[in-house]
Amino acid sequence: SAGSTGAQLAASIFGMGRIRGVKRPAICTVYPTARGFKLLTDAGANPEVKPEYLVQFARMGSIYARSFLGMENPTVGLINNGSEDKKGTETVRTAHMLMREDSSLNFIGNIEGRDVPAGAADVMVCDGFVGNIVLKLTEGMATTLFSMIREKITSTPVRKIGAALNRQAFRELKQSLDYSEYGGAPLLGVRGVSMICHGSSNARAISSALKAAARAVESGFIGEMEQAFSAGSPGEDQEDL
């Protein structure tokens, strides 16, 4: 759906149900970086979190990266305001410690805001408040930069010739930053495939989201996630939403 994210979250959680052991489902979006596509989670479902939620986001993102994107041993980075272990809020510091202790994660430590577009980690973890700001800031920056570049490279006849010669390169760059290429972001942690699409999605974006949903079903990542959380948290009660 490209409708209300809150409505889709509610429909997915109460319609499909949560995977046993998952405390909070998270939105996991494909994020374009200098090192190719990476994953950002949570991208907006949980503005307030507990440390254990962040660890679960990392685990779910890692499973999705392996199963759906074919990453053999995805690295995990915790988005923070500094690379040092003692940086950040108490929640983030505790989450950092828990991720260090989790043998299922290929945790590389904290990553800063400037590391996100550089693709410092395959799975970049944060709460939904930070994730949504990162996502919207990136969209706005990309739009602004392309507008500024277009204005500058067409300001003189000579520059227009250069722009024409590099047209294909600009098209490829724009395509790599275009959300319609990947269409939607899965809601990880529910017992089914729920793709959350951008509010301004066009026909191409919806088509891409449908294809991604089909690949997600074929990848079998839901079963893998159920198995991982069942094994990792035997007898754990789910928390009411």
Tab-separated table of C-alpha atoms in Angstrom:
chain	number	residue	atom	x	y	z
A	1	SER	CA	0.000	0.000	0.000
A	2	ALA	CA	1.021	3.613	-0.608
A	3	GLY	CA	-1.609	4.827	1.831
A	4	SER	CA	-1.343	5.593	5.524
A	5	THR	CA	1.722	3.936	7.051
A	6	GLY	CA	0.045	3.773	10.454
A	7	ALA	CA	-3.015	2.048	9.001
A	8	GLN	CA	-0.859	-0.482	7.180
A	9	LEU	CA	1.178	-1.157	10.321
A	10	ALA	CA	-2.010	-1.843	12.275
A	11	ALA	CA	-3.521	-3.978	9.510
A	12	SER	CA	-0.321	-6.015	9.146
A	13	ILE	CA	0.183	-6.581	12.873
A	14	PHE	CA	-3.413	-7.470	13.713
A	15	GLY	CA	-4.190	-9.152	10.392
A	16	MET	CA	-1.052	-11.259	9.945
A	17	GLY	CA	0.190	-11.332	13.521
A	18	ARG	CA	3.728	-10.940	14.782
A	19	ILE	CA	6.417	-13.566	14.549
A	20	ARG	CA	6.731	-15.166	17.988
A	21	GLY	CA	9.511	-13.468	19.923
A	22	VAL	CA	9.407	-10.220	17.953
A	23	LYS	CA	8.533	-7.320	20.239
A	24	ARG	CA	8.217	-4.595	17.601
A	25	PRO	CA	7.984	-4.963	13.800
A	26	ALA	CA	10.229	-2.525	11.930
A	27	ILE	CA	10.206	-0.900	8.510
A	28	CYS	CA	13.296	-1.935	6.550
A	29	THR	CA	14.048	0.184	3.497
A	30	VAL	CA	16.629	-0.220	0.766
A	31	TYR	CA	19.031	2.715	0.981
A	32	PRO	CA	21.258	3.792	-1.942
A	33	THR	CA	24.892	4.405	-0.953
A	34	ALA	CA	28.301	4.871	-2.558
A	35	ARG	CA	28.808	1.110	-2.072
A	36	GLY	CA	25.513	0.028	-3.566
A	37	PHE	CA	22.195	-0.659	-1.897
A	38	LYS	CA	22.186	-1.183	1.881
A	39	LEU	CA	19.363	-1.569	4.405
A	40	LEU	CA	18.063	1.011	6.888
A	41	THR	CA	15.868	-0.159	9.770
A	42	ASP	CA	13.765	1.099	11.472
A	43	ALA	CA	12.613	3.666	8.902
A	44	GLY	CA	9.644	4.992	10.842
A	45	ALA	CA	7.543	2.398	12.655
A	46	ASN	CA	8.961	2.877	16.165
A	47	PRO	CA	9.899	6.441	17.167
A	48	GLU	CA	10.545	5.331	20.760
A	49	VAL	CA	12.437	2.108	21.452
A	50	LYS	CA	14.094	-0.004	24.109
A	51	PRO	CA	17.628	-1.388	23.634
A	52	GLU	CA	16.342	-4.896	22.948
A	53	TYR	CA	14.163	-3.569	20.119
A	54	LEU	CA	17.242	-2.212	18.342
A	55	VAL	CA	18.930	-5.591	18.688
A	56	GLN	CA	15.886	-7.267	17.158
A	57	PHE	CA	15.871	-4.750	14.306
A	58	ALA	CA	19.487	-5.714	13.632
A	59	ARG	CA	18.677	-9.429	13.682
A	60	MET	CA	15.681	-9.050	11.372
A	61	GLY	CA	17.603	-6.803	8.996
A	62	SER	CA	20.470	-9.293	8.848
A	63	ILE	CA	18.130	-12.173	8.020
A	64	TYR	CA	16.419	-10.134	5.313
A	65	ALA	CA	19.788	-9.060	3.868
A	66	ARG	CA	20.968	-12.677	3.664
A	67	SER	CA	17.753	-14.220	2.399
A	68	PHE	CA	16.403	-11.507	0.100
A	69	LEU	CA	19.509	-9.584	-1.009
A	70	GLY	CA	21.922	-12.530	-1.000
A	71	MET	CA	24.471	-10.928	1.368
A	72	GLU	CA	26.524	-13.762	2.812
A	73	ASN	CA	27.493	-12.211	6.142
A	74	PRO	CA	25.963	-8.715	6.316
A	75	THR	CA	27.648	-6.196	8.571
A	76	VAL	CA	25.564	-4.307	11.104
A	77	GLY	CA	26.157	-0.712	12.176
A	78	LEU	CA	24.317	1.193	14.904
A	79	ILE	CA	23.617	4.805	13.885
A	80	ASN	CA	24.882	7.128	16.602
A	81	ASN	CA	26.311	10.609	17.131
A	82	GLY	CA	29.836	9.240	17.395
A	83	SER	CA	31.837	6.083	16.743
A	84	GLU	CA	32.960	5.625	20.366
A	85	ASP	CA	31.225	2.947	22.459
A	86	LYS	CA	30.189	5.409	25.167
A	87	LYS	CA	28.520	7.887	22.790
A	88	GLY	CA	24.781	8.383	22.525
A	89	THR	CA	21.781	7.992	24.793
A	90	GLU	CA	21.535	5.303	27.453
A	91	THR	CA	19.251	3.318	25.135
A	92	VAL	CA	21.765	3.350	22.293
A	93	ARG	CA	24.731	2.592	24.573
A	94	THR	CA	22.926	-0.410	26.027
A	95	ALA	CA	21.916	-1.588	22.564
A	96	HIS	CA	25.560	-1.302	21.493
A	97	MET	CA	26.607	-3.574	24.347
A	98	LEU	CA	23.879	-6.120	23.584
A	99	MET	CA	24.798	-6.219	19.894
A	100	ARG	CA	28.423	-6.840	20.805
A	101	GLU	CA	27.305	-9.854	22.818
A	102	ASP	CA	24.993	-11.248	20.117
A	103	SER	CA	26.914	-13.905	18.186
A	104	SER	CA	24.276	-13.968	15.430
A	105	LEU	CA	25.237	-10.442	14.369
A	106	ASN	CA	28.253	-9.285	12.380
A	107	PHE	CA	28.310	-6.079	14.398
A	108	ILE	CA	30.953	-3.497	13.464
A	109	GLY	CA	30.013	-0.852	16.041
A	110	ASN	CA	28.606	2.656	15.813
A	111	ILE	CA	28.343	4.548	12.551
A	112	GLU	CA	27.832	8.303	12.259
A	113	GLY	CA	25.479	10.212	9.978
A	114	ARG	CA	28.211	10.804	7.392
A	115	ASP	CA	28.824	7.038	7.261
A	116	VAL	CA	25.254	6.297	6.167
A	117	PRO	CA	25.480	7.528	2.527
A	118	ALA	CA	28.972	6.051	2.349
A	119	GLY	CA	27.484	2.594	2.994
A	120	ALA	CA	29.627	1.833	6.046
A	121	ALA	CA	27.412	-1.135	7.004
A	122	ASP	CA	25.102	-3.493	5.117
A	123	VAL	CA	22.388	-3.149	7.772
A	124	MET	CA	22.147	0.288	9.409
A	125	VAL	CA	20.097	0.262	12.616
A	126	CYS	CA	18.315	3.077	14.459
A	127	ASP	CA	14.961	3.928	15.990
A	128	GLY	CA	12.115	4.989	13.732
A	129	PHE	CA	12.451	8.678	14.633
A	130	VAL	CA	16.075	8.842	13.456
A	131	GLY	CA	15.436	6.511	10.524
A	132	ASN	CA	12.587	8.576	9.130
A	133	ILE	CA	14.652	11.763	9.369
A	134	VAL	CA	17.618	10.069	7.632
A	135	LEU	CA	15.320	8.852	4.859
A	136	LYS	CA	13.500	12.153	4.299
A	137	LEU	CA	16.732	14.165	4.531
A	138	THR	CA	18.296	11.945	1.871
A	139	GLU	CA	15.298	12.328	-0.435
A	140	GLY	CA	15.301	16.086	-0.013
A	141	MET	CA	19.061	16.367	-0.478
A	142	ALA	CA	18.984	14.293	-3.660
A	143	THR	CA	16.175	16.405	-5.136
A	144	THR	CA	17.924	19.644	-4.185
A	145	LEU	CA	21.309	18.581	-5.530
A	146	PHE	CA	19.886	17.461	-8.870
A	147	SER	CA	18.040	20.766	-9.191
A	148	MET	CA	21.201	22.745	-8.423
A	149	ILE	CA	23.311	20.640	-10.795
A	150	ARG	CA	20.761	21.051	-13.591
A	151	GLU	CA	20.773	24.809	-13.102
A	152	LYS	CA	24.580	25.073	-13.142
A	153	ILE	CA	25.305	22.747	-16.065
A	154	THR	CA	22.800	24.488	-18.328
A	155	SER	CA	23.750	28.073	-17.426
A	156	THR	CA	25.969	28.642	-20.517
A	157	PRO	CA	26.068	27.245	-24.072
A	158	VAL	CA	29.399	25.487	-23.409
A	159	ARG	CA	28.090	23.853	-20.251
A	160	LYS	CA	24.978	22.707	-22.110
A	161	ILE	CA	27.179	20.843	-24.577
A	162	GLY	CA	29.001	19.167	-21.685
A	163	ALA	CA	25.679	18.280	-20.067
A	164	ALA	CA	24.477	16.679	-23.299
A	165	LEU	CA	27.639	14.573	-23.501
A	166	ASN	CA	27.116	13.363	-19.903
A	167	ARG	CA	23.364	12.872	-20.126
A	168	GLN	CA	23.532	9.090	-19.771
A	169	ALA	CA	25.735	9.312	-16.677
A	170	PHE	CA	23.269	11.696	-15.027
A	171	ARG	CA	20.376	9.385	-15.913
A	172	GLU	CA	22.130	6.420	-14.315
A	173	LEU	CA	22.908	8.427	-11.188
A	174	LYS	CA	19.317	9.609	-10.894
A	175	GLN	CA	18.076	6.069	-11.397
A	176	SER	CA	20.282	4.785	-8.573
A	177	LEU	CA	18.645	7.296	-6.197
A	178	ASP	CA	15.081	6.815	-7.424
A	179	TYR	CA	12.775	5.166	-4.854
A	180	SER	CA	10.572	3.838	-7.665
A	181	GLU	CA	13.357	1.403	-8.587
A	182	TYR	CA	12.781	-0.661	-5.436
A	183	GLY	CA	9.184	0.398	-4.817
A	184	GLY	CA	8.551	-0.367	-1.176
A	185	ALA	CA	9.925	-1.239	2.231
A	186	PRO	CA	8.966	-4.484	3.975
A	187	LEU	CA	7.569	-4.481	7.487
A	188	LEU	CA	9.842	-7.005	9.201
A	189	GLY	CA	8.538	-9.032	12.115
A	190	VAL	CA	5.037	-9.892	10.907
A	191	ARG	CA	3.984	-13.339	9.690
A	192	GLY	CA	3.693	-12.360	6.053
A	193	VAL	CA	4.938	-9.924	3.422
A	194	SER	CA	3.764	-6.334	3.875
A	195	MET	CA	5.340	-3.767	1.541
A	196	ILE	CA	5.023	-0.130	2.579
A	197	CYS	CA	5.239	2.185	-0.431
A	198	HIS	CA	6.095	5.871	-0.693
A	199	GLY	CA	3.097	8.198	-0.466
A	200	SER	CA	3.903	9.671	-3.887
A	201	SER	CA	4.449	6.306	-5.586
A	202	ASN	CA	3.818	6.217	-9.324
A	203	ALA	CA	2.883	3.190	-11.424
A	204	ARG	CA	6.521	2.182	-11.771
A	205	ALA	CA	7.051	2.248	-7.997
A	206	ILE	CA	3.975	0.084	-7.365
A	207	SER	CA	5.135	-2.352	-10.037
A	208	SER	CA	8.576	-2.534	-8.403
A	209	ALA	CA	6.970	-3.086	-4.990
A	210	LEU	CA	4.863	-5.964	-6.334
A	211	LYS	CA	7.951	-7.579	-7.840
A	212	ALA	CA	9.837	-7.122	-4.564
A	213	ALA	CA	6.942	-8.663	-2.646
A	214	ALA	CA	6.949	-11.671	-4.968
A	215	ARG	CA	10.719	-12.126	-4.524
A	216	ALA	CA	10.304	-11.787	-0.765
A	217	VAL	CA	7.772	-14.624	-0.743
A	218	GLU	CA	10.005	-16.786	-2.914
A	219	SER	CA	13.046	-16.106	-0.718
A	220	GLY	CA	11.354	-17.742	2.262
A	221	PHE	CA	12.748	-15.168	4.689
A	222	ILE	CA	9.588	-15.272	6.840
A	223	GLY	CA	10.207	-18.923	7.694
A	224	GLU	CA	13.874	-18.230	8.353
A	225	MET	CA	12.962	-15.362	10.654
A	226	GLU	CA	10.421	-17.472	12.541
A	227	GLN	CA	13.012	-20.171	13.052
A	228	ALA	CA	15.696	-17.723	14.178
A	229	PHE	CA	13.497	-16.001	16.755
A	230	SER	CA	12.034	-19.262	17.995
A	231	ALA	CA	15.529	-20.621	18.565
A	232	GLY	CA	16.910	-17.368	19.931
A	233	SER	CA	14.184	-16.660	22.460
A	234	PRO	CA	12.549	-19.897	23.650
A	235	GLY	CA	9.405	-19.313	25.672
A	236	GLU	CA	9.640	-15.531	25.353
A	237	ASP	CA	6.307	-13.769	25.688
A	238	GLN	CA	5.340	-11.148	23.174
A	239	GLU	CA	4.816	-7.635	24.396
A	240	ASP	CA	1.454	-5.975	23.847
A	241	LEU	CA	1.471	-3.170	21.295
